[in-house]
Short mmCIF file of C-alpha atoms and ligand atoms in Angstrom, two decimals:
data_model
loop_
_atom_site.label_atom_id
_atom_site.label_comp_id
_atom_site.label_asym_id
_atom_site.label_seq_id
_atom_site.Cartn_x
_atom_site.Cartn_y
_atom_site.Cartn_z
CA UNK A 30 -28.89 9.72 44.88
CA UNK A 31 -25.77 11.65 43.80
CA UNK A 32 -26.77 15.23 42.48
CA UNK A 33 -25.11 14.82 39.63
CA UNK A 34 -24.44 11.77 37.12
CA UNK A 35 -22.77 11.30 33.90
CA UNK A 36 -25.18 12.40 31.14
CA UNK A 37 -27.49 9.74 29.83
CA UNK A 38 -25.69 7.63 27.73
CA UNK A 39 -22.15 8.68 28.85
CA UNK A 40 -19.98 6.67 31.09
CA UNK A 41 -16.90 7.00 33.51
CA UNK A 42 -14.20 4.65 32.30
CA UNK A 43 -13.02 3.64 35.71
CA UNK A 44 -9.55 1.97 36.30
CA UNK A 45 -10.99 -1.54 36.31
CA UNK A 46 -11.89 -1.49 32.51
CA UNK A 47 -8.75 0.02 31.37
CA UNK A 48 -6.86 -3.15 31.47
CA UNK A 49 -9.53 -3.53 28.39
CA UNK A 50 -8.79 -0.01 26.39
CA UNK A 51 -5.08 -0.61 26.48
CA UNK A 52 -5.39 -3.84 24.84
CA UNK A 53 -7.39 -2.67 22.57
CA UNK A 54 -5.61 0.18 21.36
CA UNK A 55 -2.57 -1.73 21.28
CA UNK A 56 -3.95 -4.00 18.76
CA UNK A 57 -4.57 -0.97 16.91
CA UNK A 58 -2.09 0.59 17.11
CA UNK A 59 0.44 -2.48 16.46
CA UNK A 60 -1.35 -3.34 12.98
CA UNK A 61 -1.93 -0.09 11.36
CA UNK A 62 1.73 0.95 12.09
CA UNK A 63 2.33 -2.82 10.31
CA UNK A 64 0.38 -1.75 7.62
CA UNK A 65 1.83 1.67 7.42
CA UNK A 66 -1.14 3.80 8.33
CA UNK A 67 -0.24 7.13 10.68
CA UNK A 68 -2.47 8.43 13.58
CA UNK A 69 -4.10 11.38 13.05
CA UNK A 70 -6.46 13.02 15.86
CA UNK A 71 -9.20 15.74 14.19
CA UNK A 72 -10.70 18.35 16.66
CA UNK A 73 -13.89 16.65 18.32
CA UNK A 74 -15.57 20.09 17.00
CA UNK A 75 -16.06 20.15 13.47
CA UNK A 76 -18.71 22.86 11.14
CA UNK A 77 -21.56 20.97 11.07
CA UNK A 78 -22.64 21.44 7.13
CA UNK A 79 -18.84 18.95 7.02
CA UNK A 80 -21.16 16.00 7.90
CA UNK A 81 -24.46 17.17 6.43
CA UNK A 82 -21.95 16.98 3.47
CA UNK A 83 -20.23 14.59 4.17
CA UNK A 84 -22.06 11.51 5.77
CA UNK A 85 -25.35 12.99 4.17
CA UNK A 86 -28.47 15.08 5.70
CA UNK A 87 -30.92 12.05 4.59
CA UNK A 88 -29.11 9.80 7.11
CA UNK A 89 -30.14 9.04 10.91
CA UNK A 90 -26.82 10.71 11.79
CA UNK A 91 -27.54 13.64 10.64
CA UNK A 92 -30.83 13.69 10.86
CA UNK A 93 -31.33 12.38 14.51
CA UNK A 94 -28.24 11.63 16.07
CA UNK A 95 -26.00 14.82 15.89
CA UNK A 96 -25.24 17.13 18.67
CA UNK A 97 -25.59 20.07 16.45
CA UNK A 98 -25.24 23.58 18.25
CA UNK A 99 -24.20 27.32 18.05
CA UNK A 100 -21.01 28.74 19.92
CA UNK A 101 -20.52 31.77 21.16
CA UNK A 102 -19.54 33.07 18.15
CA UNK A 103 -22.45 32.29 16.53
CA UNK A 104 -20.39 29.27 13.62
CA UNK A 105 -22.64 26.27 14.01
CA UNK A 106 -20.84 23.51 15.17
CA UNK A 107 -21.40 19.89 15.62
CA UNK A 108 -19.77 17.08 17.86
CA UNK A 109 -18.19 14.55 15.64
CA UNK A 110 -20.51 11.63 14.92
CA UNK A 111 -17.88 9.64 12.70
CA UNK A 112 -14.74 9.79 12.21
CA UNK A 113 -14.44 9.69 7.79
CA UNK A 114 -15.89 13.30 7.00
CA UNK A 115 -13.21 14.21 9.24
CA UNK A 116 -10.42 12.55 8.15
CA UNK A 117 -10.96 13.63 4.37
CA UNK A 118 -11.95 17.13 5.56
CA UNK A 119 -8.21 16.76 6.86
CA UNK A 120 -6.96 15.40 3.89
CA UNK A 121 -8.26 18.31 1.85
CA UNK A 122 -7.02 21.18 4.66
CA UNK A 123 -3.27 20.13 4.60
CA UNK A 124 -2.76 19.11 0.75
CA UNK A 125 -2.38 15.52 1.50
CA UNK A 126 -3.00 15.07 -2.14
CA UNK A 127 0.67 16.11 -3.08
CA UNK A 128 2.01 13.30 -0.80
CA UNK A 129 2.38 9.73 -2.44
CA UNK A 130 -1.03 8.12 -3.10
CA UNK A 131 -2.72 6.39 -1.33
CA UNK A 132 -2.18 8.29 2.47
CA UNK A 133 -3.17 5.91 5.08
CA UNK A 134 -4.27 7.32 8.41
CA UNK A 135 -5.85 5.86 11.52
CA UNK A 136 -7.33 7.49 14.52
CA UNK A 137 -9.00 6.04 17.92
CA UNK A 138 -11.80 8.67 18.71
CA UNK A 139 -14.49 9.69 20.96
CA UNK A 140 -18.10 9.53 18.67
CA UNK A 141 -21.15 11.02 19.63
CA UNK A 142 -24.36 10.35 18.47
CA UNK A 143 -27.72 10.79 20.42
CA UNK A 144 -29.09 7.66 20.15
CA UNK A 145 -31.41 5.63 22.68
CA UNK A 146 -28.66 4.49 24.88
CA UNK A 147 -29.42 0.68 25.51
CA UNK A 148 -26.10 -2.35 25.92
CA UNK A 149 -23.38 -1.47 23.49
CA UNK A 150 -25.21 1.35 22.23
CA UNK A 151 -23.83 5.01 23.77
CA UNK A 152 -24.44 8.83 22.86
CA UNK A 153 -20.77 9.34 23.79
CA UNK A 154 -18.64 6.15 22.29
CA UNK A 155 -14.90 5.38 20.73
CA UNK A 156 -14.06 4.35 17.25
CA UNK A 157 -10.71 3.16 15.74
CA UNK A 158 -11.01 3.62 12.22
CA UNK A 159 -8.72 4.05 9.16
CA UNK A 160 -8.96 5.53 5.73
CA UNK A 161 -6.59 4.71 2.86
CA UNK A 162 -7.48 7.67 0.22
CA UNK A 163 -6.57 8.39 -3.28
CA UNK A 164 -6.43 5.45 -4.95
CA UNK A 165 -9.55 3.07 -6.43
CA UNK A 166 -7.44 -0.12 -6.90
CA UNK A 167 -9.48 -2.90 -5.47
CA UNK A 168 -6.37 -4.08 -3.82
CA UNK A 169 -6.26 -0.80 -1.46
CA UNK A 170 -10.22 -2.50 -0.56
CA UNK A 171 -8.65 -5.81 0.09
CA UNK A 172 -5.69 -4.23 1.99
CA UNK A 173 -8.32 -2.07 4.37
CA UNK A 174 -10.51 -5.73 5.03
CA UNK A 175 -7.22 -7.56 5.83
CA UNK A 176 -6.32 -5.11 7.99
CA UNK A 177 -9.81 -4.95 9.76
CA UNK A 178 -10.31 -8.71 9.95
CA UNK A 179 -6.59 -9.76 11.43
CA UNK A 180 -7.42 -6.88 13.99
CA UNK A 181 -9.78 -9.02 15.27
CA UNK A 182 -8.17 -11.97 14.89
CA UNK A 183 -5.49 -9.85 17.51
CA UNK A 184 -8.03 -9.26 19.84
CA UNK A 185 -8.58 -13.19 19.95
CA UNK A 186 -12.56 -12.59 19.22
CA UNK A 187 -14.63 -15.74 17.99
CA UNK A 188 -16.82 -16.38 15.86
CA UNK A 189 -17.36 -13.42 13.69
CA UNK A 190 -18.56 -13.20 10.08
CA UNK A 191 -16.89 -10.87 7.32
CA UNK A 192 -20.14 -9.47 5.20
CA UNK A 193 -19.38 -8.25 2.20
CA UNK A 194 -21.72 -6.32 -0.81
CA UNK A 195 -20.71 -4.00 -3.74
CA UNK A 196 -23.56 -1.00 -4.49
CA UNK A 197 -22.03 -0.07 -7.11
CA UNK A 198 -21.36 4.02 -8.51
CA UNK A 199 -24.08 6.57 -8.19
CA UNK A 200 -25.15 5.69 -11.50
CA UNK A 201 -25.83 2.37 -11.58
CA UNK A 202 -27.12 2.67 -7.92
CA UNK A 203 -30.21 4.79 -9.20
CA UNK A 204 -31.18 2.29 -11.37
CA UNK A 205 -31.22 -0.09 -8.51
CA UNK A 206 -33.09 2.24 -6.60
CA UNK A 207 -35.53 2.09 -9.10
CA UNK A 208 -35.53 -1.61 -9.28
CA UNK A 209 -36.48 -1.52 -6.12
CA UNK A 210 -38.74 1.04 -5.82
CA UNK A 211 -40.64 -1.09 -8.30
CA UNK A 212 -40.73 -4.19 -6.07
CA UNK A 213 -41.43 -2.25 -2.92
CA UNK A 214 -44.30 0.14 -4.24
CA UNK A 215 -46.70 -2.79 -4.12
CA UNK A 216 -45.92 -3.43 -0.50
CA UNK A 217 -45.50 -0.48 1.25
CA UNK A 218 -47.66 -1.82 3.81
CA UNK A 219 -45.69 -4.41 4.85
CA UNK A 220 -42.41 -2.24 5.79
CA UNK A 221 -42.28 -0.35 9.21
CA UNK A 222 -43.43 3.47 8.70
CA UNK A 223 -39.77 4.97 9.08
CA UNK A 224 -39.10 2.87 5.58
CA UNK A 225 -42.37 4.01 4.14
CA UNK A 226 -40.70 7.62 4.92
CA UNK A 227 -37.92 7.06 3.10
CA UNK A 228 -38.90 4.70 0.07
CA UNK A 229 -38.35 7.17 -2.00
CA UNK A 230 -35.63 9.27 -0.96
CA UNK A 231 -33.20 6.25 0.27
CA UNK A 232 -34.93 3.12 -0.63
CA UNK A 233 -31.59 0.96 0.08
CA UNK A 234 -32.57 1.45 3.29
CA UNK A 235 -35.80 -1.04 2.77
CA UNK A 236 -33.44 -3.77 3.10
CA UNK A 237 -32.66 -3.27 6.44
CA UNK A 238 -36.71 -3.17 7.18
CA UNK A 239 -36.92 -5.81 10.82
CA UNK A 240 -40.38 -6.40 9.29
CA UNK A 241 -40.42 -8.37 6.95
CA UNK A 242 -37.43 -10.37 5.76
CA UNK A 243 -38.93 -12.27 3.26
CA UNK A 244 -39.70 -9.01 1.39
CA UNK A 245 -36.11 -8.24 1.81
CA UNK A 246 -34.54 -11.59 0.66
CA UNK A 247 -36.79 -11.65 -2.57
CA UNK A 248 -35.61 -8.23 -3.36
CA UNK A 249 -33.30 -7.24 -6.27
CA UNK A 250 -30.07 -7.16 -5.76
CA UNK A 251 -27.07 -5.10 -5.87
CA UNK A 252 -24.69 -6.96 -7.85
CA UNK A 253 -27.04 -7.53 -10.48
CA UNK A 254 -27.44 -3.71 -11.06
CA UNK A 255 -23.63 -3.36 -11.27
CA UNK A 256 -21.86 -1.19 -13.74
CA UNK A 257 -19.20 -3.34 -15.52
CA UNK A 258 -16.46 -1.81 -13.56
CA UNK A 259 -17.96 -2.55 -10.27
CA UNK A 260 -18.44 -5.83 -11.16
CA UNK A 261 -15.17 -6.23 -12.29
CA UNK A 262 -13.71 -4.26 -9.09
CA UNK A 263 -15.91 -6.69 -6.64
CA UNK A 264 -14.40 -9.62 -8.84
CA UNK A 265 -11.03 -8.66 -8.39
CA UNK A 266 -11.29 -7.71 -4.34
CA UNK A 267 -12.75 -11.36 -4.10
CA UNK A 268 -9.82 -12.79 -5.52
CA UNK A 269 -7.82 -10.90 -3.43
CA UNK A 270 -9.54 -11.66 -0.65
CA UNK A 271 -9.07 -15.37 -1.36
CA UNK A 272 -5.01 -14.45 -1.85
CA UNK A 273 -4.89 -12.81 1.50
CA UNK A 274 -6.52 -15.74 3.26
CA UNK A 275 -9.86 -13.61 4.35
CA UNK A 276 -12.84 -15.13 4.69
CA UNK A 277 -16.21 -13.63 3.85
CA UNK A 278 -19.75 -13.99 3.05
CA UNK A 279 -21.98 -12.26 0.83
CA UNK A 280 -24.92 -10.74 1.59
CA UNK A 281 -26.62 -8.86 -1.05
CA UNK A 282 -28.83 -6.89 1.71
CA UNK A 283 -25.85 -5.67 3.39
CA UNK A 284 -25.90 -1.38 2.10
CA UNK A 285 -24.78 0.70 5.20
CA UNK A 286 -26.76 3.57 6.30
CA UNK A 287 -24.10 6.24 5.44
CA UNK A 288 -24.96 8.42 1.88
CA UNK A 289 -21.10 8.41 1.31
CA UNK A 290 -20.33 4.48 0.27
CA UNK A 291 -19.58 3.13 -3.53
CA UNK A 292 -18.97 -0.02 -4.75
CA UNK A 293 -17.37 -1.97 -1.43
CA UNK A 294 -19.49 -2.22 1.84
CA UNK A 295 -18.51 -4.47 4.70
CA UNK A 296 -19.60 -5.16 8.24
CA UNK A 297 -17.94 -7.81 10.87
CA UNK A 298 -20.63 -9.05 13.18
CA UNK A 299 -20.63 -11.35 16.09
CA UNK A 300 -22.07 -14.90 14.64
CA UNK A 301 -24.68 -15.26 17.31
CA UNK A 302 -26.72 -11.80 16.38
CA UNK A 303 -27.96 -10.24 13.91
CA UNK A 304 -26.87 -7.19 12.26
CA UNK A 305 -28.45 -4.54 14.48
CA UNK A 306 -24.74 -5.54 16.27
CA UNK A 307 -22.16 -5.00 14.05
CA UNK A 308 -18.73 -4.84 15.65
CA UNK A 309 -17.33 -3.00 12.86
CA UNK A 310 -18.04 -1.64 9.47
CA UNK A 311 -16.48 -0.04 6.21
CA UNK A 312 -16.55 0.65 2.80
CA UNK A 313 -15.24 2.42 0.20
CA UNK A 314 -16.09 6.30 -0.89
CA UNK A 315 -15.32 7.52 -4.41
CA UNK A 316 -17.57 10.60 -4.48
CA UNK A 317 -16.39 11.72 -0.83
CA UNK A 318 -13.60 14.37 -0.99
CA UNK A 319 -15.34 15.81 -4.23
CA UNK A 320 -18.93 16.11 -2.09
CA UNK A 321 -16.52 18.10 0.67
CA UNK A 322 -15.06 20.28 -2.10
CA UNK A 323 -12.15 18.42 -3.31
CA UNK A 324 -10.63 17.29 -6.81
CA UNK A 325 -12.42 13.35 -7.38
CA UNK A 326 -10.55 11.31 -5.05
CA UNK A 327 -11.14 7.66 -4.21
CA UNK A 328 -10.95 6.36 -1.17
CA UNK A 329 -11.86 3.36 1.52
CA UNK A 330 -11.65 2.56 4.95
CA UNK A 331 -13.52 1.07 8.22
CA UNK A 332 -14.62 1.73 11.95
CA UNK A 333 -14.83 0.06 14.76
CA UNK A 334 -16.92 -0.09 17.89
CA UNK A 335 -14.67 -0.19 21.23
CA UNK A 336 -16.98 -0.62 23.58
CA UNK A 337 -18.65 -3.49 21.82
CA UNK A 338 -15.67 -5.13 20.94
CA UNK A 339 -14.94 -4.80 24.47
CA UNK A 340 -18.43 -6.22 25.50
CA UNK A 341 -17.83 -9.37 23.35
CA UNK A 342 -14.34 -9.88 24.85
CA UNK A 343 -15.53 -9.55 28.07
CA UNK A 344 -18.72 -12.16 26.46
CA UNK A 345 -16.52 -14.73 25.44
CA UNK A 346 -14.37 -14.68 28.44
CA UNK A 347 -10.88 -12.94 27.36
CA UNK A 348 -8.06 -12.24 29.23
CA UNK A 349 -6.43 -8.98 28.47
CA UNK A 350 -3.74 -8.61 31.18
CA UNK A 351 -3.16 -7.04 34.58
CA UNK A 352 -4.58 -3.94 35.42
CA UNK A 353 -3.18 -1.28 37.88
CA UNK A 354 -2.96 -3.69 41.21
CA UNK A 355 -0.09 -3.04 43.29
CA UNK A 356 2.69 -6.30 43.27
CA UNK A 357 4.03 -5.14 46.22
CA UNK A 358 2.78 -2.97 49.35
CA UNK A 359 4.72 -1.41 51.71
CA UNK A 360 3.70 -1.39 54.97
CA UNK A 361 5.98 0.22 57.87
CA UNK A 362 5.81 0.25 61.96
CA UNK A 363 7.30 3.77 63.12
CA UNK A 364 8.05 7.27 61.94
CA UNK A 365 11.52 6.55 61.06
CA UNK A 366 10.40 3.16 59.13
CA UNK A 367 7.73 5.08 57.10
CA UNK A 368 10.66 7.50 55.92
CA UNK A 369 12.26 4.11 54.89
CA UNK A 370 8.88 3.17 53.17
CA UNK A 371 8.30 6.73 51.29
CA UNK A 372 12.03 5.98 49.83
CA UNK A 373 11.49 2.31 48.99
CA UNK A 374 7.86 2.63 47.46
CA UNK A 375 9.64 5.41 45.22
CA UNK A 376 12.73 2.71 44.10
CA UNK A 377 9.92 0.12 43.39
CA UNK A 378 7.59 2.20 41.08
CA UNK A 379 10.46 3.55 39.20
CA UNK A 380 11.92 0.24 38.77
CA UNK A 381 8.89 -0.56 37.14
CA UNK A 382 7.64 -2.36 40.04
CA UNK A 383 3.91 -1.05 40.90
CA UNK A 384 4.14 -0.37 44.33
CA UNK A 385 1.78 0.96 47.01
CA UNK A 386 2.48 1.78 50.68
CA UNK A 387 0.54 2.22 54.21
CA UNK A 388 -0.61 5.34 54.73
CA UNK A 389 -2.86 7.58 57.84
CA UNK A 390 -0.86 5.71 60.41
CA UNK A 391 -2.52 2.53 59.95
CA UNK A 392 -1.88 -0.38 62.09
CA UNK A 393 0.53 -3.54 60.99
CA UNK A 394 -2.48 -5.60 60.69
CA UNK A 395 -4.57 -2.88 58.66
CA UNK A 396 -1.79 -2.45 56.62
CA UNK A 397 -1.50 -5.70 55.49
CA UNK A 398 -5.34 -6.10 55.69
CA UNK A 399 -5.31 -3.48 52.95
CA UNK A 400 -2.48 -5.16 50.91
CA UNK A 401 -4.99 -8.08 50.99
CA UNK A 402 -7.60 -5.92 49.77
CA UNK A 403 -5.68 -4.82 47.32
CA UNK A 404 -5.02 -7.43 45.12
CA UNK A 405 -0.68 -7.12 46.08
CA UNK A 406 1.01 -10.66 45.76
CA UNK A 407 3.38 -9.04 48.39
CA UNK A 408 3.86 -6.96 51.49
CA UNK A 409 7.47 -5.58 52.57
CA UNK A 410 7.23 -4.73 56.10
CA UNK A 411 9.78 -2.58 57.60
CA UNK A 412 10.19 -1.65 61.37
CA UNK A 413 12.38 -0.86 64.18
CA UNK A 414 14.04 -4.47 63.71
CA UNK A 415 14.47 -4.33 59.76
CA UNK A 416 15.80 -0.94 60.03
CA UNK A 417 18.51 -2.07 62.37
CA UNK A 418 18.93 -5.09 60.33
CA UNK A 419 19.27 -3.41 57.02
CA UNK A 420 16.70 -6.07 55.74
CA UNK A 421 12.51 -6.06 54.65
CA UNK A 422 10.38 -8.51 56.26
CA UNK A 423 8.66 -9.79 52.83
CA UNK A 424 5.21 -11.37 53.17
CA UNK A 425 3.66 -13.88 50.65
CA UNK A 426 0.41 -12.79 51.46
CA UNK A 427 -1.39 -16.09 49.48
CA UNK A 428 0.69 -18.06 51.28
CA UNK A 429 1.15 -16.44 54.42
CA UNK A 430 5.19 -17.28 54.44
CA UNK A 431 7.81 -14.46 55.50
CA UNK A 432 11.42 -14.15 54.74
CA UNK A 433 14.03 -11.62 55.15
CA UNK A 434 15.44 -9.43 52.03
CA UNK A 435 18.09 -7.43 52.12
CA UNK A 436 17.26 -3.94 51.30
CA UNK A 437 20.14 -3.31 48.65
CA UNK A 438 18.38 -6.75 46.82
CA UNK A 439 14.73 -6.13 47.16
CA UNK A 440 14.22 -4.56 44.33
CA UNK A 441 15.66 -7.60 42.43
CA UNK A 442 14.32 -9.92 44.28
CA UNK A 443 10.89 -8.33 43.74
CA UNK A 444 11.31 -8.47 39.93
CA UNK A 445 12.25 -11.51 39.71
CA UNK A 446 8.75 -13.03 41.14
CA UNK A 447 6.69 -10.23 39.85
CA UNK A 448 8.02 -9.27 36.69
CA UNK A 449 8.62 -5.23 35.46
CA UNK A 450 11.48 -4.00 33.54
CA UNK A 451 15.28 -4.81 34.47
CA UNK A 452 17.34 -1.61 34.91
P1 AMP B 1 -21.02 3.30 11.92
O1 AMP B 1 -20.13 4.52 11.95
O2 AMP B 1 -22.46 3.62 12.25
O3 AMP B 1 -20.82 2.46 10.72
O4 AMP B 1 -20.55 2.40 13.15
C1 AMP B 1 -19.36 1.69 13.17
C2 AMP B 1 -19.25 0.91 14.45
O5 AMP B 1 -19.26 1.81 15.56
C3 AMP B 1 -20.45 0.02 14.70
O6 AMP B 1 -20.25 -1.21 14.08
C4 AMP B 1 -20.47 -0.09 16.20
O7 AMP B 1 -19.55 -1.07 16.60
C5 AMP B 1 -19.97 1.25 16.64
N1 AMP B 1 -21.08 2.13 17.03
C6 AMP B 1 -21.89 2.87 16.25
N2 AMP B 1 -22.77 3.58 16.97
C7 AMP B 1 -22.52 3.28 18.26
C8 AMP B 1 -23.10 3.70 19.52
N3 AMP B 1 -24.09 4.59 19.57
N4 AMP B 1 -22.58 3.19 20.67
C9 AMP B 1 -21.56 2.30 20.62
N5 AMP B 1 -20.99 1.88 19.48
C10 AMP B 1 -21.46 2.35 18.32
#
């Protein structure tokens, strides 16, 4: 046993799965920029009354999840859980309300939550999100699912569903919290005792009870509680939907656990499982910025689990690319060869070409033995005889065939079986 390990619920990204994180943030970072969204990156610190505020101190987050603590300096601080509170609290700090409306950001971020770590479930995990605030057009809510769904159409995941709800404003949401207090309070006893907890404080929640679904399903729903602009707003987002091509199902006990959403709620899930493991979720937040301090400000946007998207790519079999294994391993016989080897490894890698070479004053045969090991389609072997020949000894180490390269054209001769850029 090591003395020390990564802190439960942590993880060391090792080299192997970042063939995995660069796809993925590619994706990301390809279709935002198409849809005109710009990175921002908040401090991972943040006050800690910004998400008490912000994401709401009746949720688990705040509740249960957040690494809340006091620095040194006595300011209590907390580790961000989510990236939205942020992202607004950012909006606020640097007067993005004088820039044209809406201002579309996206960020790829570290979370933490402490939760019971179990597969795809991590007190230290990454989000890509986005937020597209200060405007309420039901378009803006169609743009942000668009944008979420043909990201993971890009990451070439299957079978996933697009859920979609509307809880309408604050208003008419407490007379559906009513409505269902009404056909809950007969049955408490059938609802697990966390939902008992909070039947009257949050009794959305209810819907989300594992215990009984038949309770659930027979329960009042959303959209029938809706103000007549909500309805009219999840109308129109339908039909734009339908424009854009998106395809979604309704599910009227779909309400997020997060205090902050109005009107539009969305998840994506994987098809196979239920909603416990949602790949990605959003919705938009009217009464956000104003909660945080700000003038009333609409806004909407989404996040997305990394590691679980990465866990369903690696599920369903995806390729995403090479990672870091050499194409071409240079192994050398001599002192005065391995000079020749230090200066040809260097042409390769910055030619593009990634390039490892023999090192401890290895043997020819453990040389190559490692080149094996390592994954490298070739080995250029250089000795007395090359040297004096002004020509590599290259090694097709699948096939076990030699030939002799000229020095001066092994660096195109090398690209043009293993790829990397032209100079
Ligand atoms: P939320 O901010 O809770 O709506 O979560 C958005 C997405 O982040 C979820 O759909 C998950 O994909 C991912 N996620 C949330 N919590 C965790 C966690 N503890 N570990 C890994 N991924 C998570």
């Amino acid at each position: 046993m090591p003395k020390f390990r990564a802190p439960r619920g942590t993880t060391d990204l090792l080299p192997e799965e970042q063939p995995y994180w660069d796809f993925v943030s590619q994706q990301v970072e390809r279709l935002c920029r198409a849809y005109g969204y710009g990175r921002i990156e908040p401090p991972v610190l943040e006050d800690a009354a910004l998400f008490e505020r912000g994401v709401g101190a009746e949720t688990d987050i705040v509740q249960k999840e957040m690494y809340t603590f006091q620095d040194k300096g006595g300011d209590l601080l907390a580790l961000r859980p989510e990236g939205t509170a942020s992202v607004c609290r950012a909006y606020l700090e640097h007067g993005m309300h004088s820039l044209p409306q809406p201002v579309r950001l996206y960020y790829l971020l570290p979370m933490f939550r402490y939760e019971r770590p179990q597969a795809g479930r991590y007190r230290q995990f990454h989000q890509f999100g986005f937020e597209a605030i200060g405007e309420g057009d039901a378009a803006l809510d169609a743009e942000v699912i668009d944008l979420s769904w043909q990201l993971y159409q890009a990451f070439g995941l299957r079978d996933l569903t697009l859920v979609l709800n509307s809880i309408g404003t604050p208003e008419s949401r407490s007379r559906y919290h009513q409505a269902l207090r009404e056909h809950y309070r007969p049955h408490l006893e059938r609802v697990c005792s966390d939902c008992r907890a909070r039947f009257e404080r949050a009794p959305l929640r209810l819907l989300d009870c594992k215990q009984d679904a038949a309770l659930a399903e027979a329960a009042p729903r959303s959209l029938e509680h809706l103000d007549g602009e909500s309805a009219h707003h999840f109308q129109q987002l339908r039909a734009y939907l339908d424009a854009l091509g998106v395809p979604y199902t309704q599910d009227h006990r779909l309400v997020r656990g997060l205090d902050y959403y109005t009107r539009t709620v969305y998840e994506i899930q994987p098809s196979q499982e239920g909603s416990q493991s949602a790949i990605g979720a959003g919705g938009r937040y009217d009464g956000l910025i104003q909660e945080l301090g700000g003038a009333p400000t609409p806004g909407v946007g989404f996040a997305g689990g990394v590691e679980r998207i990465i866990l369903n790519l690696k599920r369903q079999g995806r390729e995403v690319g090479p990672g870091a294994a050499p194409r071409a391993f240079v192994a050398s016989v001599g002192e005065e060869a391995k000079t020749a080897a230090v200066r040809i490894t260097g042409e390769l890698r910055r030619a593009g070409i990634t390039a490892l070479m023999g090192l401890g004053g290895r043997s020819l045969k453990a040389q190559l033995r490692q080149a094996g090991a390592l994954g490298a389609p070739y080995a250029v072997i250089i000795g007395g005889d090359e040297l004096a020949a002004g020509a590599a000894t290259v090694r097709d180490l699948a096939r076990g065939e030699q030939e002799s390269v000229p020095l001066g054209g092994l660096r195109e001769w090398l690209q043009a079986r293993v790829g990397g850029p032209l100079s």
